[in-house]
Amino acid sequence: MYTNLFRQPYQAAPPPSKSLPPLDLQPPKPALSHSNSPHKKLSITGSSSLGLAATSNLHSSRASSRWSLQGMTALVTGGTRGIGHAIVEELAGLGATVHTCARNEAELSRCLKSWEDGEESFRVTGSVCDVSSGPHREKLVDTVSSLFNGKLNILVNNVGTNIRKSIIDFTAEEFSTLVTTNFESVFHLCQLAYPLLKASGSGSIVFTSSVSGFVSLKSMSVQGATKGAINQLTKNLACEWAKDNIRSNAVAPWYIKTTMVEQVLSNKEYLEEVYDRTPLRRLGDPAEVSSLVAFLCLPASSYITGQIICVDGGMSVNGFYPSHD
Ligand SMILES: NC(=O)c1ccc[n+]([C@@H]2O[C@H](COP(=O)([O-])OP(=O)(O)OC[C@H]3O[C@@H](n4cnc5c(N)ncnc54)[C@H](OP(=O)(O)O)[C@@H]3O)[C@@H](O)[C@H]2O)c1
C-alpha cells in the first residue's frame, strides 16, 4: 500500500536554494493588469507595481543564486592549458574559489600570476601535482581540504592523455600510462574528495570524457576504453552518492583546439576529414566545453545527474548524409 506516491528526496540533502519561498501550488496572482486586446496598453497600478518590484527582486535574487557559483569552492585538475584552463576561468568568473594543479611548475606559476593580475582578478590557487601518482593525489586533496576548511563543492576531473596506436602495437607500459592517468587517477580523486564534497552539503563532480567513450575512433582503443569507463563511473557515482547530495556528470568533447591535438590536426588531409565528419564543420573552442562544465556545477542544474553530454558539433549523432541526393 502506498501512502505517499510523491516522496520527498533524501531529507539529509538541503534544498538547492534557501532563499526560495515554500512551494505554493496556487497560480501566482498577476501583478500586472492587462488584456490581450491590441488597443489596451499594459497598465500597472500603484499597489501592484510594489508587487511587481517584489516579484522582480525575487526573480533577480533567484536568478543570481541559481546562476552563480559565489561562495563555492572547486578543484579543477589540469588547469594550466586547454580545456582545464578555460574551466578554471569559467568557474572563477562565476564566483567560485578555485584550486588547480598541473605537473609543470613554471607554467602553473605563470597562470596563477595572470589570474591574480588580470582584470577580473580570479581567486585561484594551485599545486604542482601529477594526478597519476597516489601520494601526489593525497597531498593535493590535503591541500584543498586545508584551503577550503574541509569542504569542496566542485570537483572537475579534467586531466587526460592520449597515445595513438593500433591495438596490436600497445606496450604494457603505454597501456598502463593511459589507464593510470585517465581512469585510476579520477577514481581515486573521487574517493579522496568524497568527505569534502559531502561536507559541503551540495557537491558536483564533472569529468572530462570524450566522444571516444561512445564511438570507435581510429588508434584510440585504450584512450576510448578509459573514457568509456569514466562514462560508467559517472552513472555509478550519481546513484551511489545521491544520498549525500553529490551530483556526477561528464562532458564528452570531439576535437577542441588545444595543445593535445595540435600535432594530429596539423595534417591538412586529416583536418579536412574531421571537418567532413562534423556537422558544424569546425573544431570546438575550450570555452565551448567550459560553459557546459560550469552549467553542470550551477544550482540551476540541480536535478541533472548521471549524464554524459557531448560537446562535439554534432559528430556523435552524424549518420549518413551523402553529398548527392
Ligand atoms: N582537446 C581535445 O580535442 C579533446 C577531445 C576530447 C577529450 N579531451 C579531454 O579533455 C581533457 C583536457 O584535454 P586538453 O586537450 O585540454 O589537454 P591539454 O591542452 O594537453 O592540457 C592538459 C592539462 O592537464 C595537465 N596535465 C596533463 N597530465 C597531467 C597529470 N598527469 N597530472 C596533472 N596534470 C596533468 C597539463 O599540464 P602539465 O602538462 O603541466 O601537467 C595541462 O594543464 C582530457 O581529459 C582529454 O582527454 C580533449
Short mmCIF file of C-alpha atoms and ligand atoms in Angstrom, two decimals:
data_model
loop_
_atom_site.label_atom_id
_atom_site.label_comp_id
_atom_site.label_asym_id
_atom_site.label_seq_id
_atom_site.Cartn_x
_atom_site.Cartn_y
_atom_site.Cartn_z
CA MET A 1 0.00 0.00 0.00
CA TYR A 2 1.30 3.40 -1.00
CA THR A 3 0.54 6.21 1.37
CA ASN A 4 2.60 8.84 -0.35
CA LEU A 5 3.42 8.50 -4.01
CA PHE A 6 5.25 11.81 -4.11
CA ARG A 7 8.09 11.06 -1.78
CA GLN A 8 10.48 13.80 -0.81
CA PRO A 9 14.14 13.49 -1.83
CA TYR A 10 16.65 12.38 0.78
CA GLN A 11 15.96 14.50 3.84
CA ALA A 12 19.64 14.90 4.62
CA ALA A 13 20.10 16.95 1.46
CA PRO A 14 19.45 20.68 1.87
CA PRO A 15 17.17 22.31 -0.67
CA PRO A 16 19.08 23.89 -3.59
CA SER A 17 18.35 27.45 -2.54
CA LYS A 18 17.30 28.52 0.93
CA SER A 19 16.12 31.88 -0.35
CA LEU A 20 13.19 30.41 -2.29
CA PRO A 21 9.75 30.58 -0.69
CA PRO A 22 7.95 27.35 0.28
CA LEU A 23 6.18 25.53 -2.54
CA ASP A 24 2.92 27.27 -3.41
CA LEU A 25 0.71 25.33 -5.77
CA GLN A 26 -1.70 28.23 -6.33
CA PRO A 27 -1.24 30.08 -9.59
CA PRO A 28 0.58 33.37 -8.87
CA LYS A 29 -1.62 36.46 -8.57
CA PRO A 30 -0.89 38.70 -11.54
CA ALA A 31 0.96 41.87 -10.59
CA LEU A 32 0.04 43.39 -13.93
CA SER A 33 -3.43 44.10 -15.18
CA HIS A 34 -3.51 43.72 -18.92
CA SER A 35 -5.57 42.44 -21.74
CA ASN A 36 -4.82 40.62 -24.94
CA SER A 37 -6.57 43.39 -26.85
CA PRO A 38 -4.05 45.23 -29.01
CA HIS A 39 -5.89 48.50 -28.19
CA LYS A 40 -5.31 48.30 -24.46
CA LYS A 41 -1.94 49.17 -23.08
CA LEU A 42 -0.27 47.23 -20.30
CA SER A 43 -1.12 49.04 -17.07
CA ILE A 44 0.49 48.83 -13.70
CA THR A 45 -1.48 50.01 -10.69
CA GLY A 46 0.15 51.66 -7.67
CA SER A 47 -0.14 48.70 -5.35
CA SER A 48 0.65 46.10 -7.97
CA SER A 49 3.78 48.00 -9.01
CA LEU A 50 5.05 47.31 -5.48
CA GLY A 51 4.11 43.70 -6.11
CA LEU A 52 5.98 43.88 -9.38
CA ALA A 53 9.06 45.25 -7.64
CA ALA A 54 8.89 42.46 -5.06
CA THR A 55 8.40 39.86 -7.77
CA SER A 56 11.25 41.20 -9.82
CA ASN A 57 13.50 41.30 -6.71
CA LEU A 58 12.55 37.71 -6.02
CA HIS A 59 13.29 36.81 -9.62
CA SER A 60 16.62 38.60 -9.66
CA SER A 61 17.76 37.12 -6.34
CA ARG A 62 16.56 33.74 -7.51
CA ALA A 63 18.31 34.17 -10.83
CA SER A 64 21.53 35.32 -9.22
CA SER A 65 21.67 32.40 -6.80
CA ARG A 66 20.75 29.83 -9.46
CA TRP A 67 23.26 31.14 -11.98
CA SER A 68 26.16 31.92 -9.66
CA LEU A 69 28.94 29.94 -8.01
CA GLN A 70 29.57 32.68 -5.44
CA GLY A 71 30.76 31.18 -2.16
CA MET A 72 31.56 27.82 -3.73
CA THR A 73 34.89 26.02 -3.83
CA ALA A 74 36.27 23.99 -6.73
CA LEU A 75 39.19 21.71 -7.60
CA VAL A 76 39.98 21.54 -11.32
CA THR A 77 42.76 19.18 -12.42
CA GLY A 78 44.97 20.18 -15.34
CA GLY A 79 44.07 23.88 -15.33
CA THR A 80 47.14 25.39 -16.98
CA ARG A 81 46.23 24.68 -20.59
CA GLY A 82 43.39 23.86 -22.95
CA ILE A 83 40.02 22.81 -21.63
CA GLY A 84 41.11 22.83 -17.95
CA HIS A 85 42.38 26.40 -18.25
CA ALA A 86 39.03 27.50 -19.68
CA ILE A 87 37.18 25.64 -16.91
CA VAL A 88 39.21 27.41 -14.19
CA GLU A 89 38.35 30.80 -15.71
CA GLU A 90 34.69 29.93 -16.24
CA LEU A 91 34.16 28.74 -12.65
CA ALA A 92 36.19 31.59 -11.12
CA GLY A 93 34.33 34.08 -13.33
CA LEU A 94 31.05 32.82 -11.89
CA GLY A 95 32.33 33.45 -8.37
CA ALA A 96 33.92 30.17 -7.27
CA THR A 97 37.22 29.97 -5.42
CA VAL A 98 39.28 27.51 -7.44
CA HIS A 99 42.31 25.31 -6.79
CA THR A 100 44.02 23.74 -9.79
CA CYS A 101 47.03 21.54 -10.48
CA ALA A 102 49.49 20.56 -13.20
CA ARG A 103 52.94 18.99 -13.40
CA ASN A 104 54.85 21.91 -14.89
CA GLU A 105 55.64 24.35 -12.08
CA ALA A 106 56.76 27.26 -14.28
CA GLU A 107 53.58 27.12 -16.36
CA LEU A 108 51.44 26.86 -13.25
CA SER A 109 53.13 29.92 -11.71
CA ARG A 110 52.59 31.90 -14.91
CA CYS A 111 48.89 31.03 -14.94
CA LEU A 112 48.41 31.86 -11.26
CA LYS A 113 50.08 35.23 -11.76
CA SER A 114 47.94 36.08 -14.78
CA TRP A 115 44.77 35.14 -12.87
CA GLU A 116 45.84 37.28 -9.94
CA ASP A 117 46.92 40.28 -12.02
CA GLY A 118 44.22 40.08 -14.67
CA GLU A 119 41.30 42.49 -14.95
CA GLU A 120 38.87 40.15 -13.22
CA SER A 121 41.35 39.00 -10.54
CA PHE A 122 40.16 35.42 -10.24
CA ARG A 123 40.54 33.64 -6.90
CA VAL A 124 42.73 30.72 -7.97
CA THR A 125 45.46 28.78 -6.13
CA GLY A 126 47.47 25.88 -7.46
CA SER A 127 49.65 22.86 -6.67
CA VAL A 128 52.29 21.04 -8.64
CA CYS A 129 50.88 17.54 -8.86
CA ASP A 130 50.95 14.52 -11.14
CA VAL A 131 47.48 13.03 -10.74
CA SER A 132 48.75 9.62 -11.85
CA SER A 133 50.71 9.38 -8.57
CA GLY A 134 48.87 8.20 -5.44
CA PRO A 135 50.96 10.24 -2.95
CA HIS A 136 50.58 13.35 -5.16
CA ARG A 137 46.78 12.92 -5.19
CA GLU A 138 46.68 12.55 -1.40
CA LYS A 139 48.78 15.68 -0.94
CA LEU A 140 46.59 17.59 -3.42
CA VAL A 141 43.38 16.76 -1.59
CA ASP A 142 45.01 17.52 1.80
CA THR A 143 45.95 20.95 0.46
CA VAL A 144 42.43 21.52 -0.85
CA SER A 145 40.97 20.43 2.46
CA SER A 146 43.07 22.89 4.44
CA LEU A 147 42.49 25.73 1.96
CA PHE A 148 38.71 25.23 1.90
CA ASN A 149 38.12 24.21 5.54
CA GLY A 150 37.30 20.60 4.73
CA LYS A 151 34.55 21.48 2.22
CA LEU A 152 34.53 21.20 -1.55
CA ASN A 153 31.52 21.95 -3.78
CA ILE A 154 33.01 21.10 -7.16
CA LEU A 155 35.49 18.50 -8.39
CA VAL A 156 36.37 18.69 -12.09
CA ASN A 157 38.38 15.64 -13.13
CA ASN A 158 39.77 17.11 -16.32
CA VAL A 159 43.26 15.62 -16.78
CA GLY A 160 43.58 13.04 -19.50
CA THR A 161 46.17 11.98 -22.01
CA ASN A 162 46.36 10.02 -25.24
CA ILE A 163 48.62 7.60 -27.07
CA ARG A 164 47.51 6.83 -30.62
CA LYS A 165 48.35 3.30 -31.78
CA SER A 166 46.71 0.27 -33.25
CA ILE A 167 45.63 -2.28 -30.65
CA ILE A 168 48.35 -4.75 -31.55
CA ASP A 169 51.15 -2.20 -31.06
CA PHE A 170 50.40 -1.05 -27.49
CA THR A 171 53.13 -1.92 -24.99
CA ALA A 172 52.18 -2.86 -21.43
CA GLU A 173 53.74 0.39 -20.24
CA GLU A 174 51.72 2.56 -22.64
CA PHE A 175 48.54 0.75 -21.70
CA SER A 176 49.31 1.33 -18.04
CA THR A 177 50.13 5.04 -18.56
CA LEU A 178 46.74 5.65 -20.18
CA VAL A 179 44.73 3.67 -17.65
CA THR A 180 46.56 5.21 -14.68
CA THR A 181 46.39 8.81 -15.89
CA ASN A 182 42.90 8.76 -17.38
CA PHE A 183 40.93 6.43 -15.15
CA GLU A 184 42.72 5.28 -11.99
CA SER A 185 43.53 8.89 -11.08
CA VAL A 186 39.93 10.11 -11.35
CA PHE A 187 38.52 7.13 -9.45
CA HIS A 188 40.88 7.73 -6.51
CA LEU A 189 40.45 11.51 -6.62
CA CYS A 190 36.70 10.98 -6.25
CA GLN A 191 37.31 8.68 -3.27
CA LEU A 192 39.67 11.18 -1.63
CA ALA A 193 37.38 14.15 -2.27
CA TYR A 194 34.22 12.38 -1.11
CA PRO A 195 34.30 13.56 2.55
CA LEU A 196 34.88 17.14 1.39
CA LEU A 197 32.12 17.04 -1.21
CA LYS A 198 29.73 15.55 1.33
CA ALA A 199 30.68 18.13 3.97
CA SER A 200 29.81 20.95 1.53
CA GLY A 201 26.16 19.83 1.59
CA SER A 202 25.92 20.25 -2.19
CA GLY A 203 28.62 18.62 -4.29
CA SER A 204 29.12 18.32 -8.02
CA ILE A 205 31.62 16.16 -9.88
CA VAL A 206 32.27 16.75 -13.57
CA PHE A 207 34.52 14.53 -15.69
CA THR A 208 36.11 15.50 -18.98
CA SER A 209 35.30 12.42 -21.01
CA SER A 210 35.36 12.22 -24.83
CA VAL A 211 33.26 11.11 -27.78
CA SER A 212 35.83 8.28 -27.93
CA GLY A 213 33.94 6.81 -24.94
CA PHE A 214 30.86 6.37 -27.19
CA VAL A 215 32.14 5.62 -30.68
CA SER A 216 35.16 3.92 -32.18
CA LEU A 217 37.94 6.30 -33.25
CA LYS A 218 41.00 5.20 -35.17
CA SER A 219 44.07 4.39 -32.99
CA MET A 220 42.21 5.28 -29.81
CA SER A 221 41.23 1.91 -28.37
CA VAL A 222 42.82 2.37 -24.94
CA GLN A 223 42.01 6.08 -24.55
CA GLY A 224 38.43 5.28 -25.65
CA ALA A 225 38.19 2.46 -23.11
CA THR A 226 39.31 4.80 -20.30
CA LYS A 227 36.69 7.36 -21.34
CA GLY A 228 34.04 4.64 -21.57
CA ALA A 229 34.99 3.66 -18.01
CA ILE A 230 34.62 7.30 -16.94
CA ASN A 231 31.15 7.38 -18.52
CA GLN A 232 30.06 4.38 -16.47
CA LEU A 233 31.67 5.74 -13.30
CA THR A 234 29.70 8.96 -13.86
CA LYS A 235 26.46 6.95 -13.61
CA ASN A 236 27.51 4.80 -10.64
CA LEU A 237 28.63 7.84 -8.63
CA ALA A 238 25.40 9.66 -9.47
CA CYS A 239 23.39 6.85 -7.92
CA GLU A 240 25.69 5.92 -5.04
CA TRP A 241 26.34 9.45 -3.78
CA ALA A 242 22.91 10.99 -4.46
CA LYS A 243 22.08 10.38 -0.80
CA ASP A 244 24.84 12.88 0.05
CA ASN A 245 23.53 15.43 -2.46
CA ILE A 246 26.57 14.90 -4.67
CA ARG A 247 25.83 15.01 -8.41
CA SER A 248 28.05 13.45 -11.06
CA ASN A 249 28.09 14.32 -14.77
CA ALA A 250 30.52 14.23 -17.66
CA VAL A 251 31.20 16.28 -20.76
CA ALA A 252 32.36 14.46 -23.87
CA PRO A 253 34.18 16.65 -26.40
CA TRP A 254 35.15 15.92 -30.00
CA TYR A 255 38.09 17.91 -31.41
CA ILE A 256 38.76 21.02 -29.33
CA LYS A 257 41.60 23.42 -30.19
CA THR A 258 44.23 22.60 -27.54
CA THR A 259 47.91 21.65 -27.43
CA MET A 260 46.92 18.00 -27.02
CA VAL A 261 45.57 17.74 -30.56
CA GLU A 262 47.81 20.30 -32.30
CA GLN A 263 50.03 17.69 -33.85
CA VAL A 264 47.36 15.38 -35.27
CA LEU A 265 45.41 18.32 -36.68
CA SER A 266 48.49 19.81 -38.33
CA ASN A 267 47.92 17.19 -41.05
CA LYS A 268 45.69 19.10 -43.51
CA GLU A 269 44.10 15.99 -45.05
CA TYR A 270 43.24 14.64 -41.63
CA LEU A 271 41.79 18.01 -40.62
CA GLU A 272 39.60 18.07 -43.76
CA GLU A 273 38.24 14.64 -42.82
CA VAL A 274 37.49 15.92 -39.32
CA TYR A 275 35.51 18.83 -40.81
CA ASP A 276 33.65 16.46 -43.13
CA ARG A 277 32.65 14.25 -40.21
CA THR A 278 31.49 17.21 -38.08
CA PRO A 279 28.05 18.65 -38.93
CA LEU A 280 29.04 22.13 -37.68
CA ARG A 281 32.13 21.91 -39.94
CA ARG A 282 34.63 23.28 -37.45
CA LEU A 283 36.67 22.48 -34.34
CA GLY A 284 35.46 23.46 -30.88
CA ASP A 285 36.95 26.07 -28.55
CA PRO A 286 37.87 25.24 -24.93
CA ALA A 287 35.33 27.87 -23.81
CA GLU A 288 32.58 25.88 -25.57
CA VAL A 289 33.33 23.00 -23.20
CA SER A 290 33.90 25.05 -20.05
CA SER A 291 30.47 26.69 -20.37
CA LEU A 292 28.79 23.28 -20.12
CA VAL A 293 31.01 22.26 -17.22
CA ALA A 294 30.02 25.43 -15.39
CA PHE A 295 26.33 24.84 -16.07
CA LEU A 296 26.62 21.34 -14.60
CA CYS A 297 28.09 22.86 -11.41
CA LEU A 298 25.48 25.60 -11.02
CA PRO A 299 22.45 25.30 -8.73
CA ALA A 300 20.46 25.80 -11.97
CA SER A 301 21.32 22.22 -12.95
CA SER A 302 20.50 20.72 -9.55
CA TYR A 303 18.25 17.95 -10.97
CA ILE A 304 20.79 16.77 -13.55
CA THR A 305 22.96 13.85 -12.53
CA GLY A 306 24.44 10.75 -14.15
CA GLN A 307 24.55 12.37 -17.61
CA ILE A 308 27.30 12.36 -20.21
CA ILE A 309 26.80 15.26 -22.60
CA CYS A 310 28.64 15.51 -25.92
CA VAL A 311 30.21 18.83 -26.96
CA ASP A 312 31.03 17.78 -30.47
CA GLY A 313 29.47 19.94 -33.19
CA GLY A 314 27.08 17.05 -33.83
CA MET A 315 29.79 14.47 -34.62
CA SER A 316 28.41 11.69 -32.40
CA VAL A 317 24.91 11.87 -33.94
CA ASN A 318 26.11 12.11 -37.51
CA GLY A 319 24.64 9.32 -39.60
CA PHE A 320 24.90 9.19 -43.36
CA TYR A 321 24.47 12.35 -45.42
CA PRO A 322 25.70 11.71 -48.95
CA SER A 323 26.65 14.82 -50.92
CA HIS A 324 24.34 13.64 -53.76
CA ASP A 325 20.58 13.29 -53.19
N1 LIG B 1 41.39 18.57 -26.95
C1 LIG B 1 40.51 17.70 -27.45
O1 LIG B 1 40.23 17.67 -28.65
C2 LIG B 1 39.83 16.73 -26.51
C3 LIG B 1 38.81 15.93 -27.04
C4 LIG B 1 38.16 15.03 -26.20
C5 LIG B 1 38.52 14.95 -24.86
N2 LIG B 1 39.52 15.74 -24.38
C6 LIG B 1 39.86 15.59 -22.97
O2 LIG B 1 39.92 16.86 -22.37
C7 LIG B 1 40.84 16.84 -21.27
C8 LIG B 1 41.78 18.01 -21.38
O3 LIG B 1 42.43 17.92 -22.62
P1 LIG B 1 43.16 19.17 -23.30
O4 LIG B 1 43.05 18.97 -24.75
O5 LIG B 1 42.72 20.43 -22.68
O6 LIG B 1 44.68 18.86 -22.86
P2 LIG B 1 45.96 19.80 -22.83
O7 LIG B 1 45.78 21.01 -23.65
O8 LIG B 1 47.10 18.89 -23.13
O9 LIG B 1 46.05 20.24 -21.29
C9 LIG B 1 46.23 19.27 -20.32
C10 LIG B 1 46.32 19.90 -18.94
O10 LIG B 1 46.41 18.86 -17.97
C11 LIG B 1 47.67 18.92 -17.28
N3 LIG B 1 48.12 17.53 -17.08
C12 LIG B 1 48.37 16.59 -18.03
N4 LIG B 1 48.73 15.45 -17.45
C13 LIG B 1 48.72 15.66 -16.11
C14 LIG B 1 48.99 14.85 -14.98
N5 LIG B 1 49.39 13.58 -15.10
N6 LIG B 1 48.84 15.40 -13.75
C15 LIG B 1 48.45 16.68 -13.60
N7 LIG B 1 48.17 17.49 -14.62
C16 LIG B 1 48.32 16.98 -15.86
C17 LIG B 1 48.58 19.73 -18.22
O11 LIG B 1 49.64 20.37 -17.51
P3 LIG B 1 51.08 19.63 -17.34
O12 LIG B 1 51.46 19.10 -18.67
O13 LIG B 1 51.97 20.71 -16.82
O14 LIG B 1 50.86 18.55 -16.33
C18 LIG B 1 47.56 20.74 -18.75
O15 LIG B 1 47.30 21.73 -17.80
C19 LIG B 1 41.50 15.45 -21.32
O16 LIG B 1 40.87 14.59 -20.41
C20 LIG B 1 41.22 14.99 -22.74
O17 LIG B 1 41.18 13.57 -22.85
C21 LIG B 1 40.17 16.62 -25.18
#
